[in-house]
Amino acid sequence: MNFKTSYDSENRIWKSESIEQLFNPNKSIGAVALYMLRSKPRNAVCQISDSEGTELTYGTACSYAISVASYLKELGLGCDDVVGIVGQNTTLLMPVLVGCWINGTPYNTLHPIHEEDIRLLFALTKPKIIFCDGEAFHKVQNATNILNAPIYTLCNHLEGVPRIQDILQPVPMAELYQAAPLKYGANQTMAIIPSSGTTGKPKAVCRSNCKLLSEIGHTDGSSVLFSFSSPDWGTGILLIVANVLCGGTRIITTKPYTPEYLLEIITKYKVTNLTGSPNQFGDLAQLPSYTAAVMSSVRVIVMGGCHALPSVQTNIRAKLTHGVLVNSYGTSEIGGISLNYSDYKVDTVGRLWGGAQLKIKERVPDDVQKLMGPNEKGEIWVYTSISWMGYYNNPEATADIMDADGWINTGDVGYMDDEGFLHLVDRSKDILKYMGFHYSPHEIEETIVSLPDVLDACVFGVYDDKEGDLAGAAVVIKPGSTLTESDITRFLTEKLVVKYKLLNYGVFFVDAIARNSNGKLLRAKMKEICLEINKETGSKVLQR
């Protein structure tokens, strides 16, 4: 499948065909969810937790969601309040999210691993009630003590601490319970998720009712869905929305990702729809047990969040004989922007979709925004028919990336080619400058990982007053490899030639590359680690 992208040469804007929404955007997602849950057989399984060994039926999920909505209503919470959620994918998380939809109260989902992010974002959203995993209770309590919000545990409960079961009481006449109507229309905020935080502190990204209703994916009632992403991430929300509104069975787990475990999940549950990062599926395709027979149940793999090497895509497609691999591009603020369904131009993220419009801008010395044409690099700006409601309680940060006409700066650098395919170059904040020449860390990383003995790499810049940004690289090599810094620098000299793209700050050998919970590279963190290695040991090898 290839989407059509047209080019307006006069205004230098690329446009995709709009897609009619399946659900009325002026209808609350809570009302739609109630209707869809009630329409399913009560005993049909909608969710299976592999880590907890539990099953949740549509009937039970609906009852629990109504109980949560009823409790929020009793507390007097509405669309102008926020519910805080700090948790992984556990059995009762989904009914809490749906209960928030039904009551029209937006939730702010966060991953339990980062206490400082909890403190920072909840200070903005100020939740009136918080649900969290038992293991995260003390972390959440420490981060939110000034809010005085009651905290309920979702799992691994603690003695003397309120738990979700206290709320899940039967609601009289539940079959007649109705969702709260939209107070602010289709653009009413229904979910708040953190930005990726890869280039700085995370911000609270608003997702509107209209946006959530558009995120139903490629699913139907027979689909078996899986992702390691929790609902603090766009793909995590997408799978929950698809599961509730379109049916099928969603597989969840709190166990960490390994390629072996991912393959086990696919095999055990005959998964049909997968979402994740290129790193996850690339590692999966390297397993000897990754075969066409094992992957025969898979219909669609949607991957995104970071760049997918053509070689990685080729390896994945080699055994995906009954399904399709979709290389996607999007942002937390906008959602999906482009898709590439085929093995044509695999070095791109495909064509625009869903009514997205795109323009490429270059900032020239007089600070005037110059629009670029085909095959000309610049910052990627996107406009969609679904309005983005900005960062919660942060108009300054919103204004930094969205102009008065609703165009959003993705923060990425790229270009559109003559056929309307989008090429990504790098994050604009990651572009470095050495001796007056701009260069992309990503290009150097791709070259390094093309070495057979290299498993992963991260390139960062260290500023020098005379020369500018000196490129350094954190590199993970295969166990037993004898690859040296000289081998890598010699290879780069042969491949990249120009001095400003070489590793003028050197190579650091590390055990792993730091990434966030959804696979995105944490470049600043890796720079910090490597500089600390050099400072403490005088070596460029992590001391084991």
Coordinates of C-alpha atoms in Angstrom, one line a residue:
M1 CA 0.0 0.0 0.0
N2 CA 1.3 3.4 -0.9
F3 CA -0.4 6.7 0.0
K4 CA -0.6 9.5 -2.4
T5 CA 1.4 12.6 -1.6
S6 CA 0.8 15.7 -3.8
Y7 CA 3.1 18.7 -4.0
D8 CA 2.0 22.3 -4.2
S9 CA 5.1 23.9 -5.9
E10 CA 3.8 27.4 -5.5
N11 CA 3.5 27.2 -1.7
R12 CA 6.1 24.4 -1.3
I13 CA 3.8 22.2 0.7
W14 CA 3.3 18.4 0.5
K15 CA -0.2 17.1 1.2
S16 CA -1.6 13.6 1.8
E17 CA -5.2 12.5 1.2
S18 CA -7.5 12.9 4.2
I19 CA -9.0 9.8 5.8
E20 CA -12.6 9.9 7.1
Q21 CA -12.7 9.0 10.7
L22 CA -14.7 5.9 11.6
F23 CA -16.1 7.4 14.8
N24 CA -17.8 10.8 15.3
P25 CA -15.1 13.1 16.8
N26 CA -17.8 15.0 18.7
K27 CA -18.8 11.9 20.5
S28 CA -16.9 11.2 23.7
I29 CA -14.5 8.3 23.5
G30 CA -15.9 7.2 26.8
A31 CA -19.4 6.9 25.2
V32 CA -17.9 5.0 22.2
A33 CA -15.9 2.7 24.5
L34 CA -19.0 1.9 26.6
Y35 CA -21.0 1.1 23.5
M36 CA -18.2 -1.1 22.0
L37 CA -17.5 -2.9 25.3
R38 CA -21.2 -3.6 25.8
S39 CA -21.6 -4.9 22.3
K40 CA -19.0 -7.7 22.8
P41 CA -19.9 -11.1 24.3
R42 CA -19.4 -10.6 28.1
N43 CA -17.3 -13.8 28.4
A44 CA -15.0 -13.0 25.4
V45 CA -11.4 -12.4 26.5
C46 CA -10.1 -8.9 25.7
Q47 CA -6.8 -9.0 27.6
I48 CA -4.3 -11.6 28.8
S49 CA -1.4 -10.7 31.1
D50 CA 1.4 -13.1 30.5
S51 CA 3.4 -11.9 33.5
E52 CA 0.5 -12.1 36.0
G53 CA -1.2 -15.1 34.5
T54 CA -4.6 -13.4 34.3
E55 CA -7.4 -12.9 31.8
L56 CA -9.9 -10.1 31.6
T57 CA -13.2 -10.4 29.7
Y58 CA -15.0 -7.6 28.0
G59 CA -17.8 -7.9 30.5
T60 CA -15.6 -7.5 33.5
A61 CA -13.5 -4.8 31.9
C62 CA -16.7 -2.8 31.2
S63 CA -18.0 -3.3 34.8
Y64 CA -14.7 -2.2 36.3
A65 CA -14.5 0.8 34.0
I66 CA -17.9 1.9 35.1
S67 CA -17.0 1.5 38.8
V68 CA -13.9 3.7 38.3
A69 CA -16.0 6.3 36.4
S70 CA -18.6 6.3 39.1
Y71 CA -16.0 6.8 41.8
L72 CA -14.4 9.7 40.0
K73 CA -17.8 11.3 39.6
E74 CA -18.5 10.8 43.4
L75 CA -15.3 12.7 44.1
G76 CA -16.6 15.5 42.0
L77 CA -13.9 15.1 39.3
G78 CA -14.6 16.2 35.8
C79 CA -13.0 17.3 32.6
D80 CA -11.0 20.1 34.2
D81 CA -9.3 17.8 36.6
V82 CA -6.6 15.2 36.0
V83 CA -6.1 11.6 37.1
G84 CA -2.4 10.5 37.6
I85 CA -1.3 7.0 36.6
V86 CA 2.1 5.6 37.2
G87 CA 2.3 2.1 36.1
Q88 CA 3.2 -0.6 33.6
N89 CA 0.8 -2.9 31.7
T90 CA -1.0 -4.7 34.4
T91 CA -4.4 -6.3 34.6
L92 CA -6.4 -3.4 36.0
L93 CA -4.7 -0.5 34.3
M94 CA -6.9 -0.6 31.2
P95 CA -10.2 -0.4 33.1
V96 CA -8.9 2.6 35.0
L97 CA -8.0 4.4 31.7
V98 CA -11.4 3.6 30.2
G99 CA -13.1 4.7 33.4
C100 CA -11.4 8.1 33.0
W101 CA -12.7 8.3 29.4
I102 CA -16.2 7.5 30.6
N103 CA -16.1 10.3 33.2
G104 CA -14.5 12.7 30.8
T105 CA -11.5 13.2 33.1
P106 CA -8.1 13.3 31.4
Y107 CA -5.4 11.0 32.8
N108 CA -1.6 11.7 32.9
T109 CA 0.3 8.4 32.4
L110 CA 3.9 8.1 33.4
H111 CA 6.4 5.3 33.6
P112 CA 7.4 4.3 37.2
I113 CA 11.1 4.2 36.5
H114 CA 11.8 8.0 36.7
E115 CA 11.0 9.7 40.0
E116 CA 12.1 13.1 38.8
D117 CA 9.8 12.9 35.7
I118 CA 6.9 12.1 38.1
R119 CA 7.7 15.1 40.2
L120 CA 8.2 17.4 37.2
L121 CA 5.0 16.5 35.2
F122 CA 2.6 16.0 38.1
A123 CA 3.7 19.5 39.3
L124 CA 2.2 20.7 36.0
T125 CA -0.9 18.5 35.8
K126 CA -1.7 18.4 39.5
P127 CA -3.7 15.1 39.6
K128 CA -6.5 14.9 42.2
I129 CA -6.1 11.1 42.5
I130 CA -3.2 8.8 41.6
F131 CA -3.1 5.1 40.6
C132 CA 0.3 3.4 40.6
D133 CA 2.0 0.0 40.8
G134 CA 2.8 -1.1 44.3
E135 CA 6.5 -1.1 43.7
A136 CA 6.3 2.6 42.7
F137 CA 4.2 3.7 45.7
H138 CA 7.0 5.2 47.8
K139 CA 8.5 6.9 44.7
V140 CA 5.2 8.4 43.8
Q141 CA 4.5 9.4 47.4
N142 CA 7.9 11.2 47.6
A143 CA 7.4 13.0 44.3
T144 CA 3.8 14.2 45.0
N145 CA 3.7 14.9 48.7
I146 CA 2.7 18.5 48.2
L147 CA -0.3 17.5 46.1
N148 CA -2.1 15.7 48.9
A149 CA -3.7 13.4 46.3
P150 CA -4.9 10.0 47.5
I151 CA -2.8 7.2 46.0
Y152 CA -4.3 3.8 45.1
T153 CA -2.1 0.8 44.1
L154 CA -3.0 -1.2 40.9
C155 CA -1.0 -4.3 41.8
N156 CA 1.6 -5.7 44.3
H157 CA -0.4 -4.0 47.1
L158 CA 1.0 -2.7 50.3
E159 CA -0.5 -3.1 53.8
G160 CA -2.4 0.0 54.9
V161 CA -2.3 1.6 51.4
P162 CA -5.6 2.0 49.5
R163 CA -5.9 -0.3 46.5
I164 CA -7.9 -0.3 43.3
Q165 CA -10.1 -3.1 44.5
D166 CA -11.6 -0.7 47.1
I167 CA -13.1 1.2 44.1
L168 CA -14.2 -1.7 42.0
Q169 CA -17.6 -2.1 43.7
P170 CA -20.7 -2.9 41.7
V171 CA -22.6 0.1 40.5
P172 CA -26.4 0.0 40.7
M173 CA -28.1 -0.1 37.3
A174 CA -24.6 -0.2 35.6
E175 CA -26.2 -1.3 32.4
L176 CA -27.8 2.1 32.1
Y177 CA -24.7 4.1 33.1
Q178 CA -23.9 6.9 30.6
A179 CA -20.6 8.6 29.8
A180 CA -20.2 12.3 30.5
P181 CA -20.8 14.4 27.5
L182 CA -18.0 16.5 26.0
K183 CA -17.8 20.0 27.6
Y184 CA -15.3 21.4 25.1
G185 CA -16.1 19.5 22.0
A186 CA -13.9 17.2 19.8
N187 CA -10.7 18.9 21.0
Q188 CA -11.3 18.3 24.7
T189 CA -8.2 16.8 26.3
M190 CA -8.7 13.2 27.2
A191 CA -5.1 12.0 27.8
I192 CA -1.8 13.5 28.7
I193 CA 1.5 11.6 28.0
P194 CA 5.1 12.7 28.4
S195 CA 7.2 13.7 25.5
S196 CA 10.1 11.4 24.8
G197 CA 12.6 13.5 26.8
T198 CA 15.5 12.6 24.5
T199 CA 16.5 16.2 24.0
G200 CA 15.7 17.6 27.5
K201 CA 13.2 17.4 30.2
P202 CA 9.9 15.8 29.2
K203 CA 6.8 17.9 28.7
A204 CA 3.1 17.0 29.2
V205 CA 1.6 16.3 25.7
C206 CA -2.2 16.7 25.4
R207 CA -4.2 14.2 23.4
S208 CA -7.7 15.3 22.4
N209 CA -10.8 13.2 22.2
C210 CA -10.7 13.5 18.4
K211 CA -7.1 12.3 18.3
L212 CA -7.8 9.3 20.4
L213 CA -10.7 8.3 18.3
S214 CA -8.5 8.4 15.2
E215 CA -5.9 5.9 16.6
I216 CA -7.6 2.6 15.9
G217 CA -4.8 1.1 13.8
H218 CA -5.0 -2.0 11.6
T219 CA -7.1 -4.3 13.8
D220 CA -10.4 -6.2 14.0
G221 CA -12.2 -8.6 16.3
S222 CA -9.8 -11.5 15.5
S223 CA -6.6 -9.5 16.1
V224 CA -4.1 -10.5 18.9
L225 CA -2.2 -7.4 19.8
F226 CA 1.1 -7.0 21.6
S227 CA 3.7 -4.3 22.4
F228 CA 6.1 -3.7 25.3
S229 CA 5.0 -0.1 25.3
S230 CA 3.0 1.1 28.3
P231 CA 0.3 3.8 28.0
D232 CA 2.8 6.6 28.7
W233 CA 3.8 6.1 25.1
G234 CA 1.8 6.8 21.9
T235 CA 1.9 3.2 20.7
G236 CA 0.8 2.0 24.2
I237 CA -2.3 4.1 24.0
L238 CA -2.9 3.1 20.3
L239 CA -3.1 -0.6 21.3
I240 CA -5.5 0.1 24.1
V241 CA -7.8 2.2 21.9
A242 CA -7.7 -0.4 19.2
N243 CA -8.5 -3.2 21.7
V244 CA -11.4 -1.4 23.3
L245 CA -13.0 0.1 20.2
C246 CA -12.3 -2.6 17.6
G247 CA -12.0 -5.8 19.6
G248 CA -9.6 -8.6 19.6
T249 CA -7.3 -9.7 22.4
R250 CA -4.4 -7.6 23.8
I251 CA -1.5 -9.3 25.4
I252 CA 0.3 -7.5 28.1
T253 CA 3.3 -8.0 30.4
T254 CA 5.5 -6.3 32.9
K255 CA 8.6 -8.4 32.1
P256 CA 11.4 -6.5 30.3
Y257 CA 12.0 -6.8 26.6
T258 CA 14.4 -9.4 25.3
P259 CA 14.3 -10.8 21.7
E260 CA 13.8 -14.3 23.1
Y261 CA 10.8 -13.2 25.2
L262 CA 9.3 -11.3 22.3
L263 CA 9.5 -14.5 20.2
E264 CA 8.0 -16.5 23.1
I265 CA 5.0 -14.1 23.2
I266 CA 4.5 -14.3 19.4
T267 CA 4.6 -18.1 19.5
K268 CA 2.5 -18.6 22.6
Y269 CA -0.4 -16.3 21.7
K270 CA -0.2 -16.4 17.9
V271 CA 0.1 -12.6 17.8
T272 CA -1.2 -10.9 14.7
N273 CA -0.3 -7.2 15.3
L274 CA 2.9 -6.0 16.8
T275 CA 4.3 -2.5 17.5
G276 CA 7.7 -1.6 18.8
S277 CA 11.1 -0.1 17.9
P278 CA 13.4 -1.1 15.1
N279 CA 15.9 -2.2 17.7
Q280 CA 13.5 -4.7 19.1
F281 CA 12.5 -6.2 15.8
G282 CA 16.0 -6.1 14.5
D283 CA 17.3 -8.1 17.5
L284 CA 14.4 -10.5 17.0
A285 CA 15.3 -11.1 13.4
Q286 CA 18.9 -12.1 14.4
L287 CA 17.7 -15.1 16.5
P288 CA 18.2 -18.5 14.9
S289 CA 14.6 -19.4 16.0
Y290 CA 13.2 -16.5 14.0
T291 CA 11.6 -18.5 11.2
A292 CA 8.7 -18.1 8.7
A293 CA 6.8 -20.7 10.6
V294 CA 7.1 -18.9 13.9
M295 CA 6.0 -15.6 12.3
S296 CA 3.2 -17.1 10.3
S297 CA 0.5 -15.6 12.6
V298 CA 1.8 -12.0 12.2
R299 CA -0.2 -9.8 9.9
V300 CA 1.3 -6.4 10.7
I301 CA 4.4 -5.1 12.4
V302 CA 4.4 -1.3 12.9
M303 CA 7.8 0.0 14.1
G304 CA 8.9 3.5 14.8
G305 CA 10.5 5.7 17.4
C306 CA 14.0 5.7 15.9
H307 CA 15.7 5.1 12.5
A308 CA 15.4 1.7 10.9
L309 CA 18.4 0.6 8.9
P310 CA 17.5 -0.9 5.5
S311 CA 19.5 -4.1 6.4
V312 CA 17.3 -4.4 9.6
Q313 CA 14.1 -4.1 7.5
T314 CA 15.4 -6.7 5.0
N315 CA 16.1 -9.2 7.8
I316 CA 12.7 -8.7 9.4
R317 CA 10.8 -9.1 6.0
A318 CA 12.8 -12.2 5.1
K319 CA 10.6 -14.4 7.4
L320 CA 7.5 -12.2 7.5
T321 CA 5.8 -14.2 4.7
H322 CA 2.2 -13.7 5.8
G323 CA 2.4 -10.1 7.1
V324 CA 3.6 -6.6 6.3
L325 CA 6.3 -4.5 7.9
V326 CA 5.3 -0.8 8.4
N327 CA 8.1 1.7 9.0
S328 CA 6.4 4.6 10.6
Y329 CA 7.3 8.2 11.6
G330 CA 5.5 10.4 14.0
T331 CA 5.9 12.5 17.2
S332 CA 4.3 12.5 20.6
E333 CA 2.7 15.8 19.8
I334 CA 1.3 14.9 16.3
G335 CA 1.0 11.2 16.3
G336 CA 1.5 9.4 12.9
I337 CA 2.9 11.5 10.1
S338 CA 4.2 9.0 7.4
L339 CA 4.2 5.3 6.7
N340 CA 6.3 3.0 4.4
Y341 CA 4.5 -0.3 3.8
S342 CA 6.9 -1.7 1.2
D343 CA 10.5 -2.6 0.5
Y344 CA 10.7 0.4 -2.0
K345 CA 12.9 3.2 -0.8
V346 CA 13.5 1.5 2.6
D347 CA 15.9 4.3 3.6
T348 CA 12.8 6.5 3.9
V349 CA 9.8 6.7 6.2
G350 CA 7.4 6.6 3.3
R351 CA 4.7 9.0 2.3
L352 CA 2.4 11.2 4.3
W353 CA -0.9 9.8 5.4
G354 CA -4.1 10.8 7.3
G355 CA -4.4 14.3 5.9
A356 CA -1.0 15.4 7.1
Q357 CA 0.7 18.4 5.4
L358 CA 4.4 19.0 5.5
K359 CA 6.9 21.7 4.6
I360 CA 10.6 21.9 4.9
K361 CA 12.1 25.1 6.4
E362 CA 15.7 26.4 6.5
R363 CA 16.6 29.2 8.9
V364 CA 18.7 31.7 7.1
P365 CA 21.0 34.3 8.8
D366 CA 18.4 37.1 8.9
D367 CA 16.1 34.7 10.9
V368 CA 13.6 34.5 8.0
Q369 CA 12.0 31.1 7.5
K370 CA 12.9 30.0 3.9
L371 CA 10.8 27.2 2.5
M372 CA 12.6 24.4 0.7
G373 CA 11.7 22.3 -2.3
P374 CA 12.2 18.7 -3.3
N375 CA 15.5 17.1 -2.2
E376 CA 16.4 20.2 -0.1
K377 CA 17.2 19.6 3.6
G378 CA 15.7 21.5 6.4
E379 CA 13.5 21.3 9.5
I380 CA 10.3 19.3 9.1
W381 CA 7.1 21.2 9.9
V382 CA 3.7 19.4 9.9
Y383 CA 0.1 20.4 10.0
T384 CA -2.8 18.1 10.5
S385 CA -6.6 18.4 10.4
I386 CA -6.8 17.3 14.1
S387 CA -5.7 20.2 16.2
W388 CA -3.0 19.7 18.8
M389 CA -4.0 21.2 22.1
G390 CA -0.4 21.9 23.2
Y391 CA 1.6 21.0 26.2
Y392 CA -0.5 21.0 29.4
N393 CA -0.1 24.1 31.5
N394 CA 2.9 25.2 29.4
P395 CA 2.0 27.8 26.8
E396 CA 5.6 28.9 26.4
A397 CA 6.9 25.5 25.4
T398 CA 3.8 25.1 23.1
A399 CA 4.6 28.4 21.3
D400 CA 8.2 27.3 20.9
I401 CA 7.2 24.5 18.4
M402 CA 3.8 25.6 17.1
D403 CA 3.2 28.7 15.0
A404 CA 0.0 30.8 14.9
D405 CA -1.4 28.8 12.0
G406 CA -1.1 25.5 13.7
W407 CA 2.1 24.2 12.0
I408 CA 4.3 22.2 14.3
N409 CA 8.1 21.9 14.3
T410 CA 8.9 18.2 14.7
G411 CA 12.5 19.0 15.7
D412 CA 13.7 16.7 12.9
V413 CA 15.8 17.5 9.9
G414 CA 15.0 15.8 6.6
Y415 CA 13.7 16.3 3.0
M416 CA 11.1 15.2 0.6
D417 CA 12.2 13.6 -2.7
D418 CA 10.7 13.9 -6.1
E419 CA 8.3 11.0 -5.5
G420 CA 7.0 12.4 -2.2
F421 CA 8.9 10.1 0.1
L422 CA 10.2 11.5 3.4
H423 CA 13.9 11.1 4.2
L424 CA 15.0 11.7 7.8
V425 CA 18.5 13.1 8.5
D426 CA 18.6 13.7 12.2
R427 CA 17.1 15.6 15.1
S428 CA 17.8 19.3 14.6
K429 CA 19.1 19.6 18.2
D430 CA 21.5 16.7 17.4
I431 CA 23.1 18.3 14.4
L432 CA 26.7 19.2 15.2
K433 CA 29.2 21.7 13.7
Y434 CA 32.9 21.1 13.3
M435 CA 35.3 23.7 11.7
G436 CA 32.3 25.4 10.2
F437 CA 30.8 22.2 8.7
H438 CA 27.5 20.7 9.9
Y439 CA 27.3 17.0 10.3
S440 CA 24.8 14.4 11.5
P441 CA 25.7 12.0 14.4
H442 CA 23.1 9.6 12.9
E443 CA 25.1 9.2 9.7
I444 CA 28.2 8.3 11.6
E445 CA 26.2 5.8 13.8
E446 CA 24.8 4.1 10.8
T447 CA 28.3 3.7 9.3
I448 CA 29.7 2.3 12.6
V449 CA 27.0 -0.3 13.1
S450 CA 27.6 -1.5 9.5
L451 CA 30.7 -3.1 10.9
P452 CA 30.0 -6.9 11.5
D453 CA 31.4 -6.8 15.0
V454 CA 29.4 -3.8 16.2
L455 CA 26.0 -4.3 18.0
D456 CA 25.1 -0.7 18.7
A457 CA 26.5 2.8 18.7
C458 CA 25.8 6.4 19.8
V459 CA 27.6 9.5 18.5
F460 CA 27.8 12.7 20.5
G461 CA 29.6 16.0 20.3
V462 CA 32.1 17.5 22.8
Y463 CA 32.6 21.2 22.3
D464 CA 36.0 22.6 21.7
D465 CA 36.6 26.4 21.6
K466 CA 38.8 26.2 18.5
E467 CA 37.3 23.4 16.4
G468 CA 33.6 23.2 17.5
D469 CA 31.8 19.9 18.2
L470 CA 34.3 17.0 18.3
A471 CA 32.5 13.7 17.5
G472 CA 32.9 10.9 20.0
A473 CA 31.2 7.5 19.9
A474 CA 30.0 5.0 22.4
V475 CA 30.2 1.5 20.8
V476 CA 29.0 -1.9 21.8
I477 CA 30.8 -4.8 20.2
K478 CA 30.0 -8.5 20.1
P479 CA 31.4 -10.6 22.9
G480 CA 34.8 -11.9 22.1
S481 CA 35.4 -9.3 19.4
T482 CA 38.9 -7.9 19.0
L483 CA 37.7 -4.7 17.3
T484 CA 39.8 -1.7 18.3
E485 CA 39.4 2.0 18.2
S486 CA 41.9 2.1 15.3
D487 CA 39.8 -0.4 13.3
I488 CA 36.7 1.8 13.7
T489 CA 38.4 5.1 12.9
R490 CA 40.1 3.6 9.8
F491 CA 36.8 2.2 8.6
L492 CA 35.1 5.7 9.0
T493 CA 38.0 7.4 7.2
E494 CA 37.4 5.0 4.2
K495 CA 33.7 5.4 4.2
L496 CA 33.1 9.0 5.2
V497 CA 36.4 10.6 3.9
V498 CA 35.8 14.1 5.2
K499 CA 37.5 15.1 8.5
Y500 CA 34.5 16.8 10.0
K501 CA 32.6 13.5 10.0
L502 CA 35.3 11.5 11.8
L503 CA 35.5 10.6 15.5
N504 CA 37.8 13.5 16.5
Y505 CA 37.0 12.8 20.2
G506 CA 37.5 9.1 19.9
V507 CA 35.8 5.8 20.6
F508 CA 34.4 4.6 24.0
F509 CA 33.7 0.8 24.3
V510 CA 30.6 0.3 26.6
D511 CA 28.4 -2.6 27.6
A512 CA 25.1 -1.0 26.4
I513 CA 23.7 2.1 24.8
A514 CA 21.3 4.0 27.1
R515 CA 17.7 4.2 25.7
N516 CA 14.4 5.2 27.2
S517 CA 11.7 2.6 28.0
N518 CA 10.6 2.6 24.4
G519 CA 13.9 2.2 22.7
K520 CA 14.8 5.9 21.9
L521 CA 18.5 6.8 22.1
L522 CA 19.5 8.9 25.1
R523 CA 22.4 10.8 23.5
A524 CA 23.0 13.2 26.3
K525 CA 23.1 10.3 28.8
M526 CA 25.6 8.4 26.8
K527 CA 27.8 11.5 26.5
E528 CA 27.7 11.9 30.2
I529 CA 28.7 8.2 30.7
C530 CA 31.6 8.4 28.3
L531 CA 33.0 11.6 29.8
E532 CA 32.8 10.1 33.2
I533 CA 34.6 7.0 32.1
N534 CA 37.4 9.1 30.7
K535 CA 37.5 11.3 33.8
E536 CA 37.6 8.4 36.4
T537 CA 39.7 5.9 34.6
G538 CA 41.6 7.7 31.9
S539 CA 40.5 4.9 29.7
K540 CA 38.0 4.6 26.9
V541 CA 36.8 1.2 28.0
L542 CA 34.1 0.8 30.6
Q543 CA 35.7 -1.1 33.5
R544 CA 33.6 -4.2 34.2

